Tab-separated table of C-alpha atoms in Angstrom:
chain	number	residue	atom	x	y	z
N	119	UNK	CA	-54.810	102.028	78.198
N	120	UNK	CA	-57.944	104.134	77.813
N	121	UNK	CA	-60.372	103.023	75.130
N	122	UNK	CA	-60.921	105.150	72.050
N	123	UNK	CA	-64.181	106.645	73.370
N	124	UNK	CA	-62.377	107.903	76.473
N	125	UNK	CA	-59.572	109.362	74.382
N	126	UNK	CA	-61.942	111.151	72.002
N	127	UNK	CA	-63.857	112.533	74.982
N	128	UNK	CA	-60.717	114.554	75.744
N	129	UNK	CA	-61.584	116.710	72.722
N	130	UNK	CA	-64.302	118.250	74.908
N	131	UNK	CA	-66.538	120.766	73.191
N	132	UNK	CA	-64.395	120.533	70.038
N	133	UNK	CA	-65.287	116.864	69.508
N	134	UNK	CA	-67.965	117.431	66.886
N	135	UNK	CA	-65.985	120.292	65.335
N	136	UNK	CA	-63.009	118.011	64.728
N	137	UNK	CA	-64.514	114.549	64.185
N	138	UNK	CA	-67.346	115.478	61.833
N	139	UNK	CA	-65.502	117.952	59.620
N	140	UNK	CA	-65.697	117.234	55.873
N	141	UNK	CA	-62.983	119.025	53.918
N	142	UNK	CA	-64.521	121.089	51.125
N	143	UNK	CA	-61.261	122.811	50.254
N	144	UNK	CA	-58.878	120.040	49.194
N	145	UNK	CA	-60.927	116.848	48.977
N	146	UNK	CA	-59.428	113.589	50.234
N	147	UNK	CA	-59.361	112.121	46.722
N	148	UNK	CA	-56.807	114.780	45.747
N	149	UNK	CA	-54.130	113.477	48.103
N	150	UNK	CA	-52.219	110.227	48.522
N	151	UNK	CA	-53.526	108.930	51.841
N	152	UNK	CA	-51.437	106.887	54.287
N	153	UNK	CA	-51.886	103.171	53.663
N	154	UNK	CA	-50.066	99.858	54.234
N	155	UNK	CA	-48.728	99.909	50.649
N	156	UNK	CA	-47.168	103.388	50.918
N	157	UNK	CA	-43.643	102.182	50.117
N	158	UNK	CA	-44.764	100.248	47.039
N	159	UNK	CA	-47.115	102.885	45.668
N	160	UNK	CA	-44.827	105.888	46.225
N	161	UNK	CA	-41.158	104.982	46.479
N	162	UNK	CA	-40.843	102.030	44.102
N	163	UNK	CA	-41.414	104.438	41.217
N	164	UNK	CA	-38.947	107.004	42.593
N	165	UNK	CA	-35.165	107.325	42.273
N	166	UNK	CA	-34.632	105.821	45.761
N	167	UNK	CA	-32.330	102.817	45.519
N	168	UNK	CA	-33.087	99.341	46.852
N	169	UNK	CA	-31.201	99.917	50.110
N	170	UNK	CA	-33.097	103.148	50.829
N	171	UNK	CA	-36.413	101.426	50.140
N	172	UNK	CA	-35.398	98.693	52.566
N	173	UNK	CA	-34.582	101.331	55.195
N	174	UNK	CA	-37.941	103.019	54.647
N	175	UNK	CA	-39.633	99.634	54.942
N	176	UNK	CA	-37.881	99.002	58.267
N	177	UNK	CA	-39.133	102.338	59.550
N	178	UNK	CA	-42.744	101.978	58.391
N	179	UNK	CA	-43.008	98.330	59.426
N	180	UNK	CA	-41.859	98.543	63.043
N	181	UNK	CA	-43.732	99.022	66.286
N	182	UNK	CA	-47.433	99.265	67.093
N	183	UNK	CA	-48.250	101.182	63.882
N	184	UNK	CA	-46.466	98.674	61.633
N	185	UNK	CA	-48.218	97.997	58.312
N	186	UNK	CA	-50.623	100.939	58.656
N	187	UNK	CA	-48.816	103.684	56.730
N	188	UNK	CA	-48.688	105.752	59.926
N	189	UNK	CA	-45.591	106.618	61.939
N	190	UNK	CA	-44.903	107.230	65.640
N	191	UNK	CA	-41.384	108.503	66.385
N	192	UNK	CA	-39.819	109.489	69.706
N	193	UNK	CA	-37.503	112.492	69.096
N	194	UNK	CA	-35.075	113.552	71.795
N	195	UNK	CA	-32.602	116.147	70.550
N	196	UNK	CA	-33.648	118.785	73.076
N	197	UNK	CA	-30.511	118.179	75.132
N	198	UNK	CA	-28.751	120.274	72.504
N	199	UNK	CA	-31.628	122.325	71.155
N	200	UNK	CA	-32.956	123.470	74.571
N	201	UNK	CA	-30.024	122.540	76.902
N	202	UNK	CA	-29.835	119.211	78.705
N	203	UNK	CA	-30.542	120.728	82.114
N	204	UNK	CA	-33.721	122.426	80.975
N	205	UNK	CA	-34.941	119.395	79.053
N	206	UNK	CA	-34.116	116.586	81.464
N	207	UNK	CA	-34.578	118.200	84.894
N	208	UNK	CA	-38.253	117.080	84.987
N	209	UNK	CA	-36.987	113.475	84.648
N	210	UNK	CA	-33.192	113.142	85.038
N	211	UNK	CA	-33.091	109.499	83.870
N	212	UNK	CA	-32.979	110.855	80.313
N	213	UNK	CA	-29.512	112.308	80.777
N	214	UNK	CA	-28.663	108.656	80.055
N	215	UNK	CA	-29.491	108.094	76.374
N	216	UNK	CA	-30.238	104.413	76.979
N	217	UNK	CA	-33.487	105.400	78.671
N	218	UNK	CA	-34.468	107.350	75.556
N	219	UNK	CA	-34.111	104.199	73.465
N	220	UNK	CA	-35.884	102.099	76.101
N	221	UNK	CA	-38.838	104.522	76.104
N	222	UNK	CA	-39.202	104.270	72.323
N	223	UNK	CA	-39.043	100.466	72.447
N	224	UNK	CA	-41.466	100.118	75.351
N	225	UNK	CA	-43.946	102.495	73.724
N	226	UNK	CA	-43.829	100.586	70.426
N	227	UNK	CA	-42.552	103.483	68.317
N	228	UNK	CA	-41.566	103.062	64.692
N	229	UNK	CA	-38.198	104.676	65.445
N	230	UNK	CA	-36.167	106.682	67.908
N	231	UNK	CA	-34.608	109.957	66.742
N	232	UNK	CA	-31.778	111.471	68.733
N	233	UNK	CA	-28.307	112.941	68.620
N	234	UNK	CA	-25.267	111.481	66.912
N	235	UNK	CA	-23.402	111.061	70.199
N	236	UNK	CA	-26.315	109.640	72.169
N	237	UNK	CA	-27.229	106.969	69.644
N	238	UNK	CA	-23.575	106.150	68.951
N	239	UNK	CA	-23.156	105.143	72.604
N	240	UNK	CA	-25.834	102.459	72.167
N	241	UNK	CA	-25.694	101.419	68.526
N	242	UNK	CA	-24.269	97.931	69.008
N	243	UNK	CA	-26.861	97.125	71.651
N	244	UNK	CA	-29.990	98.591	70.053
N	245	UNK	CA	-29.642	99.546	66.353
N	246	UNK	CA	-30.925	96.097	65.349
N	247	UNK	CA	-33.837	96.291	67.788
N	248	UNK	CA	-35.436	99.604	66.780
N	249	UNK	CA	-34.777	101.857	63.759
N	250	UNK	CA	-32.342	104.664	64.561
N	251	UNK	CA	-32.849	108.165	63.115
N	252	UNK	CA	-29.665	110.160	63.661
N	253	UNK	CA	-30.124	113.929	63.854
N	254	UNK	CA	-27.060	115.366	62.110
N	255	UNK	CA	-27.527	119.113	62.668
N	256	UNK	CA	-28.622	121.216	65.627
N	257	UNK	CA	-29.060	124.713	66.992
N	258	UNK	CA	-26.536	124.843	69.831
N	259	UNK	CA	-27.656	127.128	72.626
N	260	UNK	CA	-24.382	127.887	74.408
N	261	UNK	CA	-23.292	130.903	72.374
N	262	UNK	CA	-23.938	134.222	74.119
N	263	UNK	CA	-25.933	136.084	73.094
N	264	UNK	CA	-27.961	133.161	71.749
N	265	UNK	CA	-27.995	132.708	68.018
N	266	UNK	CA	-30.342	130.498	66.045
N	267	UNK	CA	-28.616	128.502	63.331
N	268	UNK	CA	-28.533	124.820	62.439
N	269	UNK	CA	-24.960	123.550	62.152
N	270	UNK	CA	-23.671	120.066	61.354
N	271	UNK	CA	-22.751	117.930	64.365
N	272	UNK	CA	-21.807	114.750	62.522
N	273	UNK	CA	-21.496	113.030	59.185
N	274	UNK	CA	-23.940	110.924	57.215
N	275	UNK	CA	-21.253	108.244	56.894
N	276	UNK	CA	-20.954	108.009	60.682
N	277	UNK	CA	-24.729	107.576	60.988
N	278	UNK	CA	-24.572	104.800	58.394
N	279	UNK	CA	-21.701	103.102	60.230
N	280	UNK	CA	-23.728	102.895	63.436
N	281	UNK	CA	-26.584	101.125	61.621
N	282	UNK	CA	-29.059	103.989	61.354
N	283	UNK	CA	-31.948	103.573	58.916
N	284	UNK	CA	-32.372	107.337	58.501
N	285	UNK	CA	-30.821	110.714	59.099
N	286	UNK	CA	-32.739	113.733	60.288
N	287	UNK	CA	-31.921	117.397	59.804
N	288	UNK	CA	-33.494	120.798	60.365
N	289	UNK	CA	-33.717	123.772	58.027
N	290	UNK	CA	-34.878	127.118	59.395
N	291	UNK	CA	-36.645	128.318	56.263
N	292	UNK	CA	-36.881	132.094	56.110
N	293	UNK	CA	-33.858	132.660	58.324
N	294	UNK	CA	-30.766	134.569	57.245
N	295	UNK	CA	-28.823	131.288	57.256
N	296	UNK	CA	-31.382	129.234	55.324
N	297	UNK	CA	-29.515	129.272	52.001
N	298	UNK	CA	-26.499	127.582	53.564
N	299	UNK	CA	-28.669	125.147	55.516
N	300	UNK	CA	-30.614	124.135	52.383
N	301	UNK	CA	-27.376	123.449	50.488
N	302	UNK	CA	-25.848	121.491	53.389
N	303	UNK	CA	-28.937	119.386	54.017
N	304	UNK	CA	-29.578	118.720	50.314
N	305	UNK	CA	-26.026	117.361	49.992
N	306	UNK	CA	-26.413	115.313	53.164
N	307	UNK	CA	-29.707	113.832	51.956
N	308	UNK	CA	-28.119	112.917	48.623
N	309	UNK	CA	-25.325	111.082	50.430
N	310	UNK	CA	-27.811	109.372	52.751
N	311	UNK	CA	-29.820	108.078	49.796
N	312	UNK	CA	-26.657	106.899	48.052
N	313	UNK	CA	-25.751	104.933	51.188
N	314	UNK	CA	-29.262	103.510	51.464
N	315	UNK	CA	-30.732	105.562	54.320
N	316	UNK	CA	-34.032	107.411	54.512
N	317	UNK	CA	-34.223	111.163	55.163
N	318	UNK	CA	-36.425	113.146	57.565
N	319	UNK	CA	-36.571	116.947	57.512
N	320	UNK	CA	-37.524	119.081	60.508
N	321	UNK	CA	-39.135	121.672	58.255
N	322	UNK	CA	-39.447	124.867	60.311
N	323	UNK	CA	-39.952	128.523	59.465
N	324	UNK	CA	-37.961	130.881	61.669
N	325	UNK	CA	-37.723	134.626	61.232
N	326	UNK	CA	-38.570	137.360	63.742
N	327	UNK	CA	-39.891	139.324	60.766
N	328	UNK	CA	-42.664	136.734	60.454
N	329	UNK	CA	-44.217	138.211	63.610
N	330	UNK	CA	-46.430	141.185	62.830
N	331	UNK	CA	-48.879	143.104	65.006
N	332	UNK	CA	-48.455	140.505	67.723
N	333	UNK	CA	-49.340	137.564	65.433
N	334	UNK	CA	-46.699	134.868	64.889
N	335	UNK	CA	-46.838	133.684	61.288
N	336	UNK	CA	-43.916	131.264	61.655
N	337	UNK	CA	-46.599	128.575	61.924
N	338	UNK	CA	-48.955	130.000	59.278
N	339	UNK	CA	-50.294	127.436	56.821
N	340	UNK	CA	-49.081	129.326	53.756
N	341	UNK	CA	-45.529	129.798	55.064
N	342	UNK	CA	-45.168	126.287	56.520
N	343	UNK	CA	-46.795	124.823	53.421
N	344	UNK	CA	-44.141	126.426	51.225
N	345	UNK	CA	-41.457	125.243	53.655
N	346	UNK	CA	-42.820	121.725	53.141
N	347	UNK	CA	-42.639	122.139	49.374
N	348	UNK	CA	-39.001	123.202	49.628
N	349	UNK	CA	-38.344	120.262	51.933
N	350	UNK	CA	-39.710	117.635	49.585
N	351	UNK	CA	-37.831	119.346	46.758
N	352	UNK	CA	-34.518	118.488	48.441
N	353	UNK	CA	-35.756	114.873	48.618
N	354	UNK	CA	-36.898	114.498	52.195
N	355	UNK	CA	-38.700	111.155	52.537
N	356	UNK	CA	-40.656	112.362	55.570
N	357	UNK	CA	-41.504	115.923	56.597
N	358	UNK	CA	-41.779	116.931	60.252
N	359	UNK	CA	-43.861	120.080	60.604
N	360	UNK	CA	-45.544	122.052	63.355
N	361	UNK	CA	-49.334	122.132	63.309
N	362	UNK	CA	-50.506	125.359	61.635
N	363	UNK	CA	-51.946	127.940	63.992
N	364	UNK	CA	-53.119	130.552	61.463
N	365	UNK	CA	-52.853	131.535	57.789
N	366	UNK	CA	-52.096	134.549	55.638
N	367	UNK	CA	-48.465	135.058	56.563
N	368	UNK	CA	-47.473	136.028	53.040
N	369	UNK	CA	-50.188	138.676	52.764
N	370	UNK	CA	-49.741	140.056	56.288
N	371	UNK	CA	-45.988	140.469	55.906
N	372	UNK	CA	-46.292	141.310	52.204
N	373	UNK	CA	-43.592	139.094	50.749
N	374	UNK	CA	-43.265	136.077	48.418
N	375	UNK	CA	-46.069	135.412	45.905
N	376	UNK	CA	-49.672	134.458	46.524
N	377	UNK	CA	-52.924	133.667	44.796
N	378	UNK	CA	-56.319	134.389	46.384
N	379	UNK	CA	-57.272	130.729	45.822
N	380	UNK	CA	-54.655	129.720	48.414
N	381	UNK	CA	-56.835	131.205	51.126
N	382	UNK	CA	-60.301	130.463	49.753
N	383	UNK	CA	-60.399	127.367	47.526
N	384	UNK	CA	-57.457	125.522	49.108
N	385	UNK	CA	-57.892	126.450	52.765
N	386	UNK	CA	-60.256	127.765	55.386
N	387	UNK	CA	-59.756	128.708	59.007
N	388	UNK	CA	-60.582	125.158	60.171
N	389	UNK	CA	-57.475	123.446	61.669
N	390	UNK	CA	-57.990	120.278	59.602
N	391	UNK	CA	-58.176	122.295	56.368
N	392	UNK	CA	-55.035	124.231	57.323
N	393	UNK	CA	-53.185	120.995	58.041
N	394	UNK	CA	-54.385	119.480	54.765
N	395	UNK	CA	-52.845	122.431	52.924
N	396	UNK	CA	-49.540	121.442	54.535
N	397	UNK	CA	-50.041	117.849	53.341
N	398	UNK	CA	-50.864	119.045	49.829
N	399	UNK	CA	-47.494	120.788	49.708
N	400	UNK	CA	-45.777	117.446	50.359
N	401	UNK	CA	-46.321	116.424	46.730
N	402	UNK	CA	-50.025	115.857	47.453
N	403	UNK	CA	-49.218	113.480	50.266
N	404	UNK	CA	-46.721	111.334	48.357
N	405	UNK	CA	-44.225	112.361	51.035
N	406	UNK	CA	-45.493	111.620	54.544
N	407	UNK	CA	-45.999	114.593	56.849
N	408	UNK	CA	-45.857	114.076	60.603
N	409	UNK	CA	-46.701	116.829	63.068
N	410	UNK	CA	-44.646	117.607	66.159
N	411	UNK	CA	-46.066	117.158	69.642
N	412	UNK	CA	-44.830	120.473	71.027
N	413	UNK	CA	-43.782	121.423	74.533
N	414	UNK	CA	-44.997	119.789	77.723
N	415	UNK	CA	-47.529	121.793	79.706
N	416	UNK	CA	-48.323	119.186	82.339
N	417	UNK	CA	-51.881	118.022	82.944
N	418	UNK	CA	-53.175	119.110	79.533
N	419	UNK	CA	-50.524	117.161	77.569
N	420	UNK	CA	-52.668	114.113	76.806
N	421	UNK	CA	-55.651	116.148	75.600
N	422	UNK	CA	-53.409	118.360	73.449
N	423	UNK	CA	-51.621	115.339	71.961
N	424	UNK	CA	-54.915	113.625	71.117
N	425	UNK	CA	-56.199	116.803	69.455
N	426	UNK	CA	-53.044	117.127	67.354
N	427	UNK	CA	-53.254	113.475	66.319
N	428	UNK	CA	-56.911	113.807	65.301
N	429	UNK	CA	-56.190	116.915	63.217
N	430	UNK	CA	-53.152	115.334	61.589
N	431	UNK	CA	-54.865	112.044	60.769
N	432	UNK	CA	-58.110	113.563	59.504
N	433	UNK	CA	-56.119	116.003	57.345
N	434	UNK	CA	-54.248	113.153	55.673
N	435	UNK	CA	-51.058	113.386	57.706
N	436	UNK	CA	-49.037	110.305	58.563
N	437	UNK	CA	-48.427	110.466	62.282
N	438	UNK	CA	-46.744	112.280	65.134
N	439	UNK	CA	-43.223	112.801	66.383
N	440	UNK	CA	-43.636	113.581	70.064
N	441	UNK	CA	-40.837	114.033	72.584
N	442	UNK	CA	-41.174	116.446	75.501
N	443	UNK	CA	-44.736	115.500	76.374
N	444	UNK	CA	-43.479	111.923	76.827
N	445	UNK	CA	-39.997	112.122	78.333
N	446	UNK	CA	-40.651	115.026	80.709
N	447	UNK	CA	-42.807	112.786	82.903
N	448	UNK	CA	-42.317	109.422	84.680
N	449	UNK	CA	-41.289	106.594	82.335
N	450	UNK	CA	-44.527	104.614	82.593
N	451	UNK	CA	-46.655	107.699	82.037
N	452	UNK	CA	-44.583	108.569	78.976
N	453	UNK	CA	-45.227	105.113	77.528
N	454	UNK	CA	-48.963	105.431	78.102
N	455	UNK	CA	-49.118	108.886	76.518
N	456	UNK	CA	-47.294	107.770	73.353
N	457	UNK	CA	-49.496	104.695	73.066
N	458	UNK	CA	-52.649	106.771	73.552
N	459	UNK	CA	-51.656	108.855	70.522
N	460	UNK	CA	-50.955	105.676	68.577
N	461	UNK	CA	-54.496	104.517	69.347
N	462	UNK	CA	-55.839	107.466	67.332
N	463	UNK	CA	-54.010	106.215	64.254
N	464	UNK	CA	-55.203	102.642	64.842
N	465	UNK	CA	-58.827	103.683	65.429
N	466	UNK	CA	-61.383	103.264	62.638
N	467	UNK	CA	-63.516	105.827	64.465
N	468	UNK	CA	-61.122	108.568	63.317
N	469	UNK	CA	-61.334	108.730	59.531
N	470	UNK	CA	-60.014	111.005	56.791
N	471	UNK	CA	-62.024	114.224	56.551
């Protein structure tokens, strides 16, 4: 394992830009920061029942980041979302879902998130050893021409029966099918809470109309921030969001409603400020927001993962959910990469901006 100085050196010429930023948009005292007492200070005063709080406690208090308020999850649903051949060809051992679970355990993750079928094959052997997050809906990629819609692949009750502590689901906010997806996922999350499971929302914007003049605003801070707000409104306990890459999607596309303060007082063009705006939309950080690790690009994966972790942590986010960068490489290298990201969340040298 590289020490923290070596990891932070991977930030290169952006090191000072990222590590010494002080947010002057949304100050850190305006948000609920990740901490070891997150469950007690946030969820004990909520409508979540005792069983759900126990499930959340299992998730937050497992693995190398246990008792920190931060979360490291291994998500592997790409076998459906991107086709199994495309996803697992770089390392075919992951056609076998047991290796997915083994990777999460060896890396010291808080949880493993994967498909209903994959986790069901292993539930009796592993559900008591690492928290299971069962992904209940997916975008299947076998229809021709391809369509992009999240459809249910399994039931909340089935996830509960296999011993899962949480269910995960995706909503493509902004898509033509989003109304149906919101209704389906809201009902599923209600059932999950009634059964005592936590809920995690893959909170993505997806609409080709959000691309204008060659700029993709599907990851704009204003659009993804509002997606987060909708996600916490249907009672997601954790939000998974892509790191913002720009801002001003509403104004560029000329839809929804805005206020000039969104882009001046509450955000700037600094990546930490943009990410903090996302956190603010998660009920001011009461609901944890974790950023996704993104696709694997090979040699630059570690540096990119460390940068994302630094931005997320300094913005007030609660961790990372990283899959392809880890499982599309040899097993041991995947473990080291996940643990390197975890070191950022354990390091006192990386503080809240």
